[in-house]
mmCIF file of C-alpha atoms in Angstrom:
data_model
loop_
_atom_site.group_PDB
_atom_site.id
_atom_site.type_symbol
_atom_site.label_atom_id
_atom_site.label_comp_id
_atom_site.label_asym_id
_atom_site.label_seq_id
_atom_site.Cartn_x
_atom_site.Cartn_y
_atom_site.Cartn_z
ATOM 1 C CA UNK A 748 24.186 19.358 1.718
ATOM 2 C CA UNK A 749 27.661 19.580 3.782
ATOM 3 C CA UNK A 750 29.363 16.333 4.379
ATOM 4 C CA UNK A 751 31.103 17.388 7.508
ATOM 5 C CA UNK A 752 29.603 14.623 10.133
ATOM 6 C CA UNK A 753 31.137 14.015 12.773
ATOM 7 C CA UNK A 754 31.420 18.112 13.146
ATOM 8 C CA UNK A 755 27.466 18.212 13.521
ATOM 9 C CA UNK A 756 27.314 15.569 16.584
ATOM 10 C CA UNK A 757 27.449 19.004 19.758
ATOM 11 C CA UNK A 758 25.164 20.775 17.474
ATOM 12 C CA UNK A 759 22.598 18.361 16.080
ATOM 13 C CA UNK A 760 20.867 17.311 19.435
ATOM 14 C CA UNK A 761 18.735 19.746 19.994
ATOM 15 C CA UNK A 762 17.148 19.327 16.787
ATOM 16 C CA UNK A 763 13.763 17.328 17.871
ATOM 17 C CA UNK A 764 12.813 16.333 14.144
ATOM 18 C CA UNK A 765 16.141 14.646 13.621
ATOM 19 C CA UNK A 766 16.465 12.394 16.381
ATOM 20 C CA UNK A 767 14.100 9.781 14.572
ATOM 21 C CA UNK A 768 17.364 9.171 12.461
ATOM 22 C CA UNK A 769 18.941 5.684 12.921
ATOM 23 C CA UNK A 770 21.198 5.846 16.113
ATOM 24 C CA UNK A 771 24.315 4.458 13.532
ATOM 25 C CA UNK A 772 24.810 7.802 11.984
ATOM 26 C CA UNK A 773 24.894 11.390 13.117
ATOM 27 C CA UNK A 774 22.376 13.442 11.722
ATOM 28 C CA UNK A 775 23.191 16.250 9.848
ATOM 29 C CA UNK A 776 21.769 19.685 9.777
ATOM 30 C CA UNK A 777 20.086 21.125 7.310
ATOM 31 C CA UNK A 778 21.360 23.862 4.858
ATOM 32 C CA UNK A 779 20.925 26.943 6.832
ATOM 33 C CA UNK A 780 22.745 25.747 9.793
ATOM 34 C CA UNK A 781 25.843 25.413 7.923
ATOM 35 C CA UNK A 782 27.459 29.028 8.030
ATOM 36 C CA UNK A 783 26.513 28.547 11.356
ATOM 37 C CA UNK A 784 27.909 25.451 12.214
ATOM 38 C CA UNK A 785 31.386 26.238 10.014
ATOM 39 C CA UNK A 786 33.001 28.677 12.973
ATOM 40 C CA UNK A 787 32.272 25.554 15.576
ATOM 41 C CA UNK A 788 35.008 24.066 13.678
ATOM 42 C CA UNK A 789 37.253 23.888 16.202
ATOM 43 C CA UNK A 790 35.036 21.940 18.143
ATOM 44 C CA UNK A 791 36.431 18.770 16.041
ATOM 45 C CA UNK A 792 39.208 18.223 18.773
ATOM 46 C CA UNK A 793 36.431 18.291 21.546
ATOM 47 C CA UNK A 794 37.376 14.782 23.638
ATOM 48 C CA UNK A 795 34.694 12.081 22.870
ATOM 49 C CA UNK A 796 33.679 12.187 26.707
ATOM 50 C CA UNK A 797 31.887 15.487 26.006
ATOM 51 C CA UNK A 798 30.333 15.223 23.106
ATOM 52 C CA UNK A 799 28.818 11.652 24.542
ATOM 53 C CA UNK A 800 26.373 14.566 27.007
ATOM 54 C CA UNK A 801 24.718 15.802 24.056
ATOM 55 C CA UNK A 802 23.224 12.049 22.954
ATOM 56 C CA UNK A 803 19.835 11.311 23.320
ATOM 57 C CA UNK A 804 19.495 8.084 25.468
ATOM 58 C CA UNK A 805 18.881 5.482 22.915
ATOM 59 C CA UNK A 806 22.823 6.481 21.609
ATOM 60 C CA UNK A 807 23.857 6.031 24.862
ATOM 61 C CA UNK A 808 22.372 3.095 25.678
ATOM 62 C CA UNK A 809 23.747 1.621 22.448
ATOM 63 C CA UNK A 810 26.859 2.736 23.345
ATOM 64 C CA UNK A 811 27.082 1.745 26.839
ATOM 65 C CA UNK A 812 29.158 3.986 29.353
ATOM 66 C CA UNK A 813 32.251 3.373 27.990
ATOM 67 C CA UNK A 814 33.623 6.097 25.358
ATOM 68 C CA UNK A 815 35.189 3.313 22.945
ATOM 69 C CA UNK A 816 32.581 2.084 20.492
ATOM 70 C CA UNK A 817 34.042 -0.430 18.185
ATOM 71 C CA UNK A 818 35.891 0.874 15.107
ATOM 72 C CA UNK A 819 33.714 -0.228 12.748
ATOM 73 C CA UNK A 820 30.602 1.086 14.092
ATOM 74 C CA UNK A 821 32.744 4.256 14.572
ATOM 75 C CA UNK A 822 33.939 4.047 10.704
ATOM 76 C CA UNK A 823 30.179 3.718 10.123
ATOM 77 C CA UNK A 824 28.906 7.060 11.924
ATOM 78 C CA UNK A 825 32.251 9.038 10.939
ATOM 79 C CA UNK A 826 31.773 8.077 7.468
ATOM 80 C CA UNK A 827 30.801 11.629 6.027
ATOM 81 C CA UNK A 828 29.849 9.858 2.523
ATOM 82 C CA UNK A 829 27.408 7.386 4.148
ATOM 83 C CA UNK A 830 25.930 10.128 5.816
ATOM 84 C CA UNK A 831 25.054 11.798 2.985
ATOM 85 C CA UNK A 832 24.039 9.054 1.090
ATOM 86 C CA UNK A 833 21.129 7.768 3.476
ATOM 87 C CA UNK A 834 20.181 11.285 3.756
ATOM 88 C CA UNK A 835 19.704 11.157 -0.131
ATOM 89 C CA UNK A 836 18.020 7.688 0.717
ATOM 90 C CA UNK A 837 15.987 8.928 2.854
ATOM 91 C CA UNK A 838 15.052 12.373 0.969
ATOM 92 C CA UNK A 839 14.294 10.387 -1.886
ATOM 93 C CA UNK A 840 11.915 7.926 -0.484
ATOM 94 C CA UNK A 841 9.713 10.805 1.041
ATOM 95 C CA UNK A 842 9.466 12.263 -2.085
ATOM 96 C CA UNK A 843 8.140 9.170 -3.838
ATOM 97 C CA UNK A 844 5.730 8.259 -1.366
ATOM 98 C CA UNK A 845 4.578 11.892 -0.928
ATOM 99 C CA UNK A 846 3.772 12.474 -4.619
ATOM 100 C CA UNK A 847 1.898 9.339 -4.813
ATOM 101 C CA UNK A 848 -0.107 10.028 -2.312
ATOM 102 C CA UNK A 849 -0.725 13.753 -3.849
ATOM 103 C CA UNK A 850 -1.620 12.425 -6.859
ATOM 104 C CA UNK A 851 -4.353 9.735 -6.004
ATOM 105 C CA UNK A 852 -8.174 12.138 -5.934
ATOM 106 C CA UNK A 853 -9.218 13.904 -2.805
ATOM 107 C CA UNK A 854 -11.505 10.704 -2.179
ATOM 108 C CA UNK A 855 -8.891 7.864 -1.973
ATOM 109 C CA UNK A 856 -6.970 10.223 0.260
ATOM 110 C CA UNK A 857 -9.642 10.257 2.291
ATOM 111 C CA UNK A 858 -10.048 6.261 2.708
ATOM 112 C CA UNK A 859 -5.838 5.996 2.605
ATOM 113 C CA UNK A 860 -6.131 8.004 5.920
ATOM 114 C CA UNK A 861 -9.079 6.057 7.326
ATOM 115 C CA UNK A 862 -7.697 2.528 6.941
ATOM 116 C CA UNK A 863 -4.531 3.741 8.477
ATOM 117 C CA UNK A 864 -6.977 4.169 11.209
ATOM 118 C CA UNK A 865 -7.306 0.273 11.019
ATOM 119 C CA UNK A 866 -3.562 -0.434 11.194
ATOM 120 C CA UNK A 867 -2.893 1.594 14.550
ATOM 121 C CA UNK A 868 -2.498 -1.820 16.246
ATOM 122 C CA UNK A 869 0.087 -2.735 19.459
ATOM 123 C CA UNK A 870 1.036 -5.750 20.540
ATOM 124 C CA UNK A 871 -1.114 -5.602 24.266
ATOM 125 C CA UNK A 872 -4.153 -5.251 21.661
ATOM 126 C CA UNK A 873 -3.262 -7.936 19.311
ATOM 127 C CA UNK A 874 -2.740 -10.561 21.790
ATOM 128 C CA UNK A 875 -6.123 -10.008 23.460
ATOM 129 C CA UNK A 876 -8.161 -9.316 20.745
ATOM 130 C CA UNK A 877 -6.313 -13.034 19.570
ATOM 131 C CA UNK A 878 -7.815 -14.571 23.051
ATOM 132 C CA UNK A 879 -10.883 -12.503 22.632
ATOM 133 C CA UNK A 880 -11.748 -14.651 19.567
ATOM 134 C CA UNK A 881 -10.492 -17.992 20.559
ATOM 135 C CA UNK A 882 -12.283 -17.622 24.610
ATOM 136 C CA UNK A 883 -14.661 -14.876 24.625
ATOM 137 C CA UNK A 884 -17.381 -16.676 26.740
ATOM 138 C CA UNK A 885 -16.712 -14.171 30.092
ATOM 139 C CA UNK A 886 -18.613 -11.336 31.047
ATOM 140 C CA UNK A 887 -17.322 -8.131 29.669
ATOM 141 C CA UNK A 888 -17.925 -5.026 28.439
ATOM 142 C CA UNK A 889 -18.712 -5.148 23.982
ATOM 143 C CA UNK A 890 -19.698 -1.328 23.232
ATOM 144 C CA UNK A 891 -17.088 0.390 21.007
ATOM 145 C CA UNK A 892 -15.352 3.445 22.170
ATOM 146 C CA UNK A 893 -15.865 6.595 20.657
ATOM 147 C CA UNK A 894 -14.096 10.139 20.985
ATOM 148 C CA UNK A 895 -16.089 12.871 19.308
ATOM 149 C CA UNK A 896 -18.076 11.399 17.868
ATOM 150 C CA UNK A 897 -15.341 9.102 15.892
ATOM 151 C CA UNK A 898 -14.367 5.590 16.990
ATOM 152 C CA UNK A 899 -11.475 5.025 19.083
ATOM 153 C CA UNK A 900 -8.091 3.612 17.784
ATOM 154 C CA UNK A 901 -7.718 0.001 18.022
ATOM 155 C CA UNK A 902 -4.491 0.234 19.776
ATOM 156 C CA UNK A 903 -6.906 2.436 22.715
ATOM 157 C CA UNK A 904 -9.883 0.120 23.308
ATOM 158 C CA UNK A 905 -10.306 -3.701 22.743
ATOM 159 C CA UNK A 906 -13.173 -3.990 20.674
ATOM 160 C CA UNK A 907 -12.610 -1.829 17.806
ATOM 161 C CA UNK A 908 -12.037 -3.683 14.303
ATOM 162 C CA UNK A 909 -8.790 -3.931 12.938
ATOM 163 C CA UNK A 910 -7.457 -5.346 9.752
ATOM 164 C CA UNK A 911 -3.671 -6.104 11.117
ATOM 165 C CA UNK A 912 -5.119 -9.582 12.488
ATOM 166 C CA UNK A 913 -7.583 -10.612 9.244
ATOM 167 C CA UNK A 914 -4.283 -9.991 7.330
ATOM 168 C CA UNK A 915 -2.068 -11.358 8.918
ATOM 169 C CA UNK A 916 -4.008 -14.196 9.828
ATOM 170 C CA UNK A 917 -5.119 -14.535 6.316
ATOM 171 C CA UNK A 918 -1.693 -14.788 5.034
ATOM 172 C CA UNK A 919 -1.074 -17.102 7.908
ATOM 173 C CA UNK A 920 -4.076 -19.571 6.454
ATOM 174 C CA UNK A 921 -1.938 -19.869 2.941
ATOM 175 C CA UNK A 922 1.126 -20.841 4.820
ATOM 176 C CA UNK A 923 -0.225 -23.652 6.966
ATOM 177 C CA UNK A 924 -2.409 -25.093 3.854
ATOM 178 C CA UNK A 925 0.799 -24.901 2.433
ATOM 179 C CA UNK A 926 2.130 -27.175 5.030
ATOM 180 C CA UNK A 927 -0.264 -29.327 5.024
ATOM 181 C CA UNK A 928 -0.243 -29.888 1.702
ATOM 182 C CA UNK A 929 3.037 -31.153 2.065
ATOM 183 C CA UNK A 930 2.647 -33.230 4.604
ATOM 184 C CA UNK A 931 0.045 -35.158 2.824
ATOM 185 C CA UNK A 932 2.546 -34.936 -0.495
ATOM 186 C CA UNK A 933 0.430 -32.508 -2.629
ATOM 187 C CA UNK A 934 2.081 -29.731 -2.645
ATOM 188 C CA UNK A 935 3.219 -27.815 -5.582
ATOM 189 C CA UNK A 936 4.198 -23.889 -5.627
ATOM 190 C CA UNK A 937 0.969 -23.027 -7.444
ATOM 191 C CA UNK A 938 -0.937 -24.389 -4.307
ATOM 192 C CA UNK A 939 0.116 -21.492 -2.585
ATOM 193 C CA UNK A 940 -0.901 -18.940 -5.365
ATOM 194 C CA UNK A 941 -4.359 -20.746 -5.959
ATOM 195 C CA UNK A 942 -4.730 -20.186 -2.011
ATOM 196 C CA UNK A 943 -3.997 -17.266 -1.503
ATOM 197 C CA UNK A 944 -6.202 -16.279 -4.634
ATOM 198 C CA UNK A 945 -9.194 -17.565 -3.232
ATOM 199 C CA UNK A 946 -9.192 -16.032 -0.102
ATOM 200 C CA UNK A 947 -8.754 -12.384 -2.324
ATOM 201 C CA UNK A 948 -11.577 -14.097 -3.969
ATOM 202 C CA UNK A 949 -13.745 -15.646 -1.269
ATOM 203 C CA UNK A 950 -13.233 -12.689 0.483
ATOM 204 C CA UNK A 951 -14.791 -10.141 -1.776
ATOM 205 C CA UNK A 952 -17.862 -12.542 -2.841
ATOM 206 C CA UNK A 953 -18.453 -12.888 0.897
ATOM 207 C CA UNK A 954 -18.343 -8.993 1.570
ATOM 208 C CA UNK A 955 -20.217 -8.141 -1.998
ATOM 209 C CA UNK A 956 -23.297 -10.294 -0.646
ATOM 210 C CA UNK A 957 -22.754 -8.707 2.830
ATOM 211 C CA UNK A 958 -23.057 -5.456 1.166
ATOM 212 C CA UNK A 959 -25.817 -5.801 -1.268
ATOM 213 C CA UNK A 960 -28.515 -7.642 1.256
ATOM 214 C CA UNK A 961 -27.374 -4.553 3.465
ATOM 215 C CA UNK A 962 -28.520 -2.533 1.162
ATOM 216 C CA UNK A 963 -31.437 -4.462 0.172
ATOM 217 C CA UNK A 964 -32.990 -4.535 3.408
ATOM 218 C CA UNK A 965 -31.992 -1.410 3.658
ATOM 219 C CA UNK A 966 -30.756 -1.262 7.325
ATOM 220 C CA UNK A 967 -29.315 1.812 8.377
ATOM 221 C CA UNK A 968 -26.729 1.156 10.590
ATOM 222 C CA UNK A 969 -23.691 2.346 12.337
ATOM 223 C CA UNK A 970 -21.429 -0.186 10.476
ATOM 224 C CA UNK A 971 -19.264 0.688 7.308
ATOM 225 C CA UNK A 972 -18.441 -1.450 4.867
ATOM 226 C CA UNK A 973 -14.345 -1.307 6.192
ATOM 227 C CA UNK A 974 -15.500 -2.595 9.882
ATOM 228 C CA UNK A 975 -17.446 -5.380 8.598
ATOM 229 C CA UNK A 976 -14.433 -6.686 6.069
ATOM 230 C CA UNK A 977 -12.458 -6.332 9.571
ATOM 231 C CA UNK A 978 -15.064 -8.591 10.920
ATOM 232 C CA UNK A 979 -15.231 -11.036 7.812
ATOM 233 C CA UNK A 980 -11.505 -11.448 8.350
ATOM 234 C CA UNK A 981 -11.517 -13.147 11.880
ATOM 235 C CA UNK A 982 -12.136 -16.331 10.835
ATOM 236 C CA UNK A 983 -9.017 -17.448 9.501
ATOM 237 C CA UNK A 984 -8.001 -16.952 12.885
ATOM 238 C CA UNK A 985 -10.045 -19.620 13.650
ATOM 239 C CA UNK A 986 -9.555 -21.886 10.473
ATOM 240 C CA UNK A 987 -5.656 -21.158 11.518
ATOM 241 C CA UNK A 988 -6.391 -22.824 14.679
ATOM 242 C CA UNK A 989 -8.547 -25.656 14.042
ATOM 243 C CA UNK A 990 -5.471 -26.516 10.675
ATOM 244 C CA UNK A 991 -2.890 -26.182 13.050
ATOM 245 C CA UNK A 992 -4.628 -29.066 15.406
ATOM 246 C CA UNK A 993 -5.541 -31.245 12.286
ATOM 247 C CA UNK A 994 -1.265 -30.687 11.809
ATOM 248 C CA UNK A 995 -0.635 -31.566 15.351
ATOM 249 C CA UNK A 996 -2.334 -34.252 16.652
ATOM 250 C CA UNK A 997 -3.202 -36.250 12.677
ATOM 251 C CA UNK A 998 -6.912 -37.416 14.305
ATOM 252 C CA UNK A 999 -10.120 -36.051 11.732
ATOM 253 C CA UNK A 1000 -12.133 -36.085 15.220
ATOM 254 C CA UNK A 1001 -9.821 -33.428 17.112
ATOM 255 C CA UNK A 1002 -10.194 -31.415 13.787
ATOM 256 C CA UNK A 1003 -13.880 -31.722 13.929
ATOM 257 C CA UNK A 1004 -13.970 -30.924 17.487
ATOM 258 C CA UNK A 1005 -11.540 -27.756 16.854
ATOM 259 C CA UNK A 1006 -13.905 -26.844 13.889
ATOM 260 C CA UNK A 1007 -17.099 -27.101 16.380
ATOM 261 C CA UNK A 1008 -15.379 -25.318 18.919
ATOM 262 C CA UNK A 1009 -13.977 -22.211 16.692
ATOM 263 C CA UNK A 1010 -17.239 -22.241 14.937
ATOM 264 C CA UNK A 1011 -19.159 -21.495 18.058
ATOM 265 C CA UNK A 1012 -16.534 -18.902 19.748
ATOM 266 C CA UNK A 1013 -16.464 -17.363 16.770
ATOM 267 C CA UNK A 1014 -20.582 -17.217 16.811
ATOM 268 C CA UNK A 1015 -20.552 -15.736 20.142
ATOM 269 C CA UNK A 1016 -17.800 -13.014 19.572
ATOM 270 C CA UNK A 1017 -19.389 -11.813 16.640
ATOM 271 C CA UNK A 1018 -23.042 -11.678 17.660
ATOM 272 C CA UNK A 1019 -21.787 -9.755 20.642
ATOM 273 C CA UNK A 1020 -19.653 -7.399 18.439
ATOM 274 C CA UNK A 1021 -22.042 -7.012 15.828
ATOM 275 C CA UNK A 1022 -24.504 -6.864 18.097
ATOM 276 C CA UNK A 1023 -24.597 -3.416 19.373
ATOM 277 C CA UNK A 1024 -23.527 -2.137 15.477
ATOM 278 C CA UNK A 1025 -26.557 -3.870 13.320
ATOM 279 C CA UNK A 1026 -29.340 -3.878 15.798
ATOM 280 C CA UNK A 1027 -30.508 -0.489 16.680
ATOM 281 C CA UNK A 1028 -30.585 1.131 20.477
ATOM 282 C CA UNK A 1029 -32.710 0.484 23.290
ATOM 283 C CA UNK A 1030 -33.948 3.889 23.276
ATOM 284 C CA UNK A 1031 -34.497 4.243 19.795
ATOM 285 C CA UNK A 1032 -36.815 6.619 17.901
ATOM 286 C CA UNK A 1033 -38.060 4.714 15.183
ATOM 287 C CA UNK A 1034 -41.321 3.466 16.406
ATOM 288 C CA UNK A 1035 -42.539 2.247 12.480
ATOM 289 C CA UNK A 1036 -39.903 0.470 12.368
ATOM 290 C CA UNK A 1037 -41.206 -3.210 13.783
ATOM 291 C CA UNK A 1038 -39.959 -4.831 10.403
ATOM 292 C CA UNK A 1039 -36.447 -3.643 11.035
ATOM 293 C CA UNK A 1040 -36.077 -4.712 13.802
ATOM 294 C CA UNK A 1041 -36.945 -8.118 12.641
ATOM 295 C CA UNK A 1042 -34.859 -8.103 9.523
ATOM 296 C CA UNK A 1043 -31.606 -6.752 11.793
ATOM 297 C CA UNK A 1044 -31.611 -9.651 13.648
ATOM 298 C CA UNK A 1045 -32.088 -12.190 10.645
ATOM 299 C CA UNK A 1046 -29.122 -10.142 9.052
ATOM 300 C CA UNK A 1047 -27.030 -10.097 12.240
ATOM 301 C CA UNK A 1048 -27.576 -13.871 12.710
ATOM 302 C CA UNK A 1049 -27.027 -14.600 8.256
ATOM 303 C CA UNK A 1050 -23.835 -12.959 8.984
ATOM 304 C CA UNK A 1051 -22.943 -14.495 12.079
ATOM 305 C CA UNK A 1052 -23.564 -18.070 10.076
ATOM 306 C CA UNK A 1053 -21.899 -17.491 7.172
ATOM 307 C CA UNK A 1054 -18.613 -17.790 9.025
ATOM 308 C CA UNK A 1055 -19.095 -20.857 10.394
ATOM 309 C CA UNK A 1056 -19.592 -22.086 6.433
ATOM 310 C CA UNK A 1057 -16.725 -21.047 4.998
ATOM 311 C CA UNK A 1058 -14.516 -21.838 7.950
ATOM 312 C CA UNK A 1059 -15.488 -25.768 7.411
ATOM 313 C CA UNK A 1060 -15.534 -25.038 3.241
ATOM 314 C CA UNK A 1061 -12.572 -23.456 3.021
ATOM 315 C CA UNK A 1062 -10.659 -26.433 5.218
ATOM 316 C CA UNK A 1063 -12.275 -28.911 4.114
ATOM 317 C CA UNK A 1064 -10.508 -30.217 0.676
ATOM 318 C CA UNK A 1065 -7.392 -29.742 2.911
ATOM 319 C CA UNK A 1066 -8.191 -32.771 4.840
ATOM 320 C CA UNK A 1067 -8.602 -36.004 3.673
ATOM 321 C CA UNK A 1068 -9.712 -38.921 5.973
ATOM 322 C CA UNK B 1173 -11.457 -24.937 -4.864
ATOM 323 C CA UNK B 1174 -9.383 -23.748 -8.496
ATOM 324 C CA UNK B 1175 -11.259 -20.289 -8.412
ATOM 325 C CA UNK B 1176 -8.958 -17.683 -10.499
ATOM 326 C CA UNK B 1177 -9.209 -14.115 -10.544
ATOM 327 C CA UNK B 1178 -10.730 -14.384 -14.186
ATOM 328 C CA UNK B 1179 -13.235 -16.477 -12.728
ATOM 329 C CA UNK B 1180 -14.579 -13.941 -10.732
ATOM 330 C CA UNK B 1181 -14.415 -11.428 -13.529
ATOM 331 C CA UNK B 1182 -16.386 -13.506 -15.582
ATOM 332 C CA UNK B 1183 -19.037 -14.554 -13.429
ATOM 333 C CA UNK B 1184 -19.404 -10.950 -12.793
ATOM 334 C CA UNK B 1185 -19.097 -9.846 -15.840
ATOM 335 C CA UNK B 1186 -22.420 -12.857 -15.932
ATOM 336 C CA UNK B 1187 -24.107 -11.856 -13.806
ATOM 337 C CA UNK B 1188 -24.561 -8.509 -15.083
ATOM 338 C CA UNK B 1189 -25.513 -9.073 -18.459
ATOM 339 C CA UNK B 1190 -28.063 -11.129 -17.075
ATOM 340 C CA UNK B 1191 -29.664 -7.864 -15.086
ATOM 341 C CA UNK B 1192 -28.809 -5.798 -18.031
ATOM 342 C CA UNK B 1193 -31.016 -8.146 -20.306
ATOM 343 C CA UNK B 1194 -33.986 -7.935 -17.869
ATOM 344 C CA UNK B 1195 -36.833 -6.345 -20.024
ATOM 345 C CA UNK B 1196 -38.749 -2.904 -18.421
ATOM 346 C CA UNK B 1197 -41.882 -4.597 -18.988
ATOM 347 C CA UNK B 1198 -41.014 -6.991 -17.060
ATOM 348 C CA UNK B 1199 -39.532 -4.703 -14.199
ATOM 349 C CA UNK B 1200 -42.623 -2.454 -14.261
ATOM 350 C CA UNK B 1201 -44.883 -5.473 -13.661
ATOM 351 C CA UNK B 1202 -42.758 -6.690 -10.921
ATOM 352 C CA UNK B 1203 -43.141 -3.150 -9.156
ATOM 353 C CA UNK B 1204 -46.521 -2.463 -9.159
ATOM 354 C CA UNK B 1205 -47.185 0.895 -10.151
ATOM 355 C CA UNK B 1206 -50.223 2.222 -12.568
ATOM 356 C CA UNK B 1207 -47.837 4.231 -14.556
ATOM 357 C CA UNK B 1208 -44.507 3.840 -16.299
ATOM 358 C CA UNK B 1209 -44.827 7.289 -17.743
ATOM 359 C CA UNK B 1210 -44.037 8.937 -14.277
ATOM 360 C CA UNK B 1211 -40.581 9.422 -13.071
ATOM 361 C CA UNK B 1212 -41.785 9.159 -9.459
ATOM 362 C CA UNK B 1213 -43.236 5.956 -9.047
ATOM 363 C CA UNK B 1214 -42.730 3.535 -6.649
ATOM 364 C CA UNK B 1215 -41.445 4.179 -3.606
ATOM 365 C CA UNK B 1216 -39.728 7.437 -4.269
ATOM 366 C CA UNK B 1217 -42.364 9.542 -2.276
ATOM 367 C CA UNK B 1218 -41.978 7.491 0.625
ATOM 368 C CA UNK B 1219 -40.100 8.680 3.314
ATOM 369 C CA UNK B 1220 -36.467 7.551 3.470
ATOM 370 C CA UNK B 1221 -36.179 5.889 6.498
ATOM 371 C CA UNK B 1222 -38.477 2.743 5.183
ATOM 372 C CA UNK B 1223 -38.707 3.274 1.713
ATOM 373 C CA UNK B 1224 -40.502 0.780 -0.293
ATOM 374 C CA UNK B 1225 -39.399 -2.121 1.621
ATOM 375 C CA UNK B 1226 -36.933 -5.183 0.297
ATOM 376 C CA UNK B 1227 -38.395 -4.853 -2.930
ATOM 377 C CA UNK B 1228 -38.480 -1.500 -4.172
ATOM 378 C CA UNK B 1229 -34.845 -1.877 -2.968
ATOM 379 C CA UNK B 1230 -34.468 -4.380 -5.276
ATOM 380 C CA UNK B 1231 -36.053 -2.879 -7.642
ATOM 381 C CA UNK B 1232 -33.938 0.423 -7.290
ATOM 382 C CA UNK B 1233 -31.100 -1.585 -7.188
ATOM 383 C CA UNK B 1234 -31.712 -2.976 -10.836
ATOM 384 C CA UNK B 1235 -32.354 -0.119 -12.285
ATOM 385 C CA UNK B 1236 -29.618 2.059 -11.182
ATOM 386 C CA UNK B 1237 -27.554 -0.775 -12.346
ATOM 387 C CA UNK B 1238 -28.922 -1.197 -15.922
ATOM 388 C CA UNK B 1239 -28.528 2.580 -16.412
ATOM 389 C CA UNK B 1240 -25.161 2.793 -15.329
ATOM 390 C CA UNK B 1241 -23.593 -0.063 -16.653
ATOM 391 C CA UNK B 1242 -25.240 0.035 -20.107
ATOM 392 C CA UNK B 1243 -22.811 1.247 -22.873
ATOM 393 C CA UNK B 1244 -20.104 0.118 -20.447
ATOM 394 C CA UNK B 1245 -21.053 -3.695 -20.933
ATOM 395 C CA UNK B 1246 -20.752 -3.234 -24.712
ATOM 396 C CA UNK B 1247 -16.992 -2.505 -24.267
ATOM 397 C CA UNK B 1248 -16.661 -5.063 -21.173
ATOM 398 C CA UNK B 1249 -18.283 -8.161 -23.456
ATOM 399 C CA UNK B 1250 -16.615 -7.249 -26.407
ATOM 400 C CA UNK B 1251 -13.188 -7.738 -24.519
ATOM 401 C CA UNK B 1252 -13.937 -11.090 -22.560
ATOM 402 C CA UNK B 1253 -14.643 -11.992 -26.196
ATOM 403 C CA UNK B 1254 -11.709 -11.328 -28.206
ATOM 404 C CA UNK B 1255 -10.076 -12.614 -24.979
ATOM 405 C CA UNK B 1256 -11.889 -15.762 -25.003
ATOM 406 C CA UNK B 1257 -11.150 -16.327 -28.879
ATOM 407 C CA UNK B 1258 -7.704 -15.211 -28.972
ATOM 408 C CA UNK B 1259 -6.381 -17.135 -25.806
ATOM 409 C CA UNK B 1260 -9.186 -20.042 -25.610
#
């Protein structure tokens, strides 16, 4: 890998795959190009304004309209060894992740990509979903968008389940629980680990119970286990708000009120979300399955009622009257 | 609240042990089939949509768990017993 970073400043702009490099150093070309660029060593003496025209906009925005970068940044971008170092590290990390991913058997590769679907979120989605969990009572359309038989990623459709909110809110719950314990002078660092473990374990238990119940009652629904994990993770948002309300006001009445409101709104939210996935279609082709309908309704109610129970149980030990 | 990962593993192991201990005669009495020598009894002949209801599904689940976990259970139990003896 050649180490003449600044020489390639004018040559490297048209390559789209290298525009993803950081804006702090000039991307260096791969080796097939090195022969072409050796002929242009004279370009090094080209003054700065002309070379700046070749940059894509983030760099011009970064450097501003003036040609003067500060001396430290010029040092960073002119230092050829730093370029080499960055490239080697980037290449090495890519190799490592590629190797580990390719080592996995085929089924795990598929589940990795299907888990990636759940993390395709952006900020507007997160904000909308959080507002929805806390206040789901406005009339709206709850159906999930499909794109050629595949569910649309959460970035596009607000109704799709995701893993980002449950994961982040579970971690925040552990931290808030530590905060509550600290205020009551009951905090030791082991408590954090214990809370994290118990969050994980209760999640596993809940998913296991629900999956076994789904299997035993022989309910064919569009709900996958991965979706169920996401829907069961939304209760941590409610737990955080109930605990925060207790923290802020330090009154048991407000805490109980918040718990009640969270239970109602979470139940409403889950019923609306899961109704379209567990209950059969209206124009269903299963005339003999009247038993199945009742069972599905009971199962839906079971799922929905389990959540407030968990919320109450998991926050109970943190509150002392 | 003092749940650890080990508690979960222990509980799961005990549950699977309980499932493995159930006697075959009791299970066949529960499933109400007349002849336990035939392989397709119970709900296997029924169509897939409504095959047998909750009881049949449960019995299928129990039978499959027993078939799969018979041998590994021995290993798990031995390992757990050794851990308990060594580390209390």
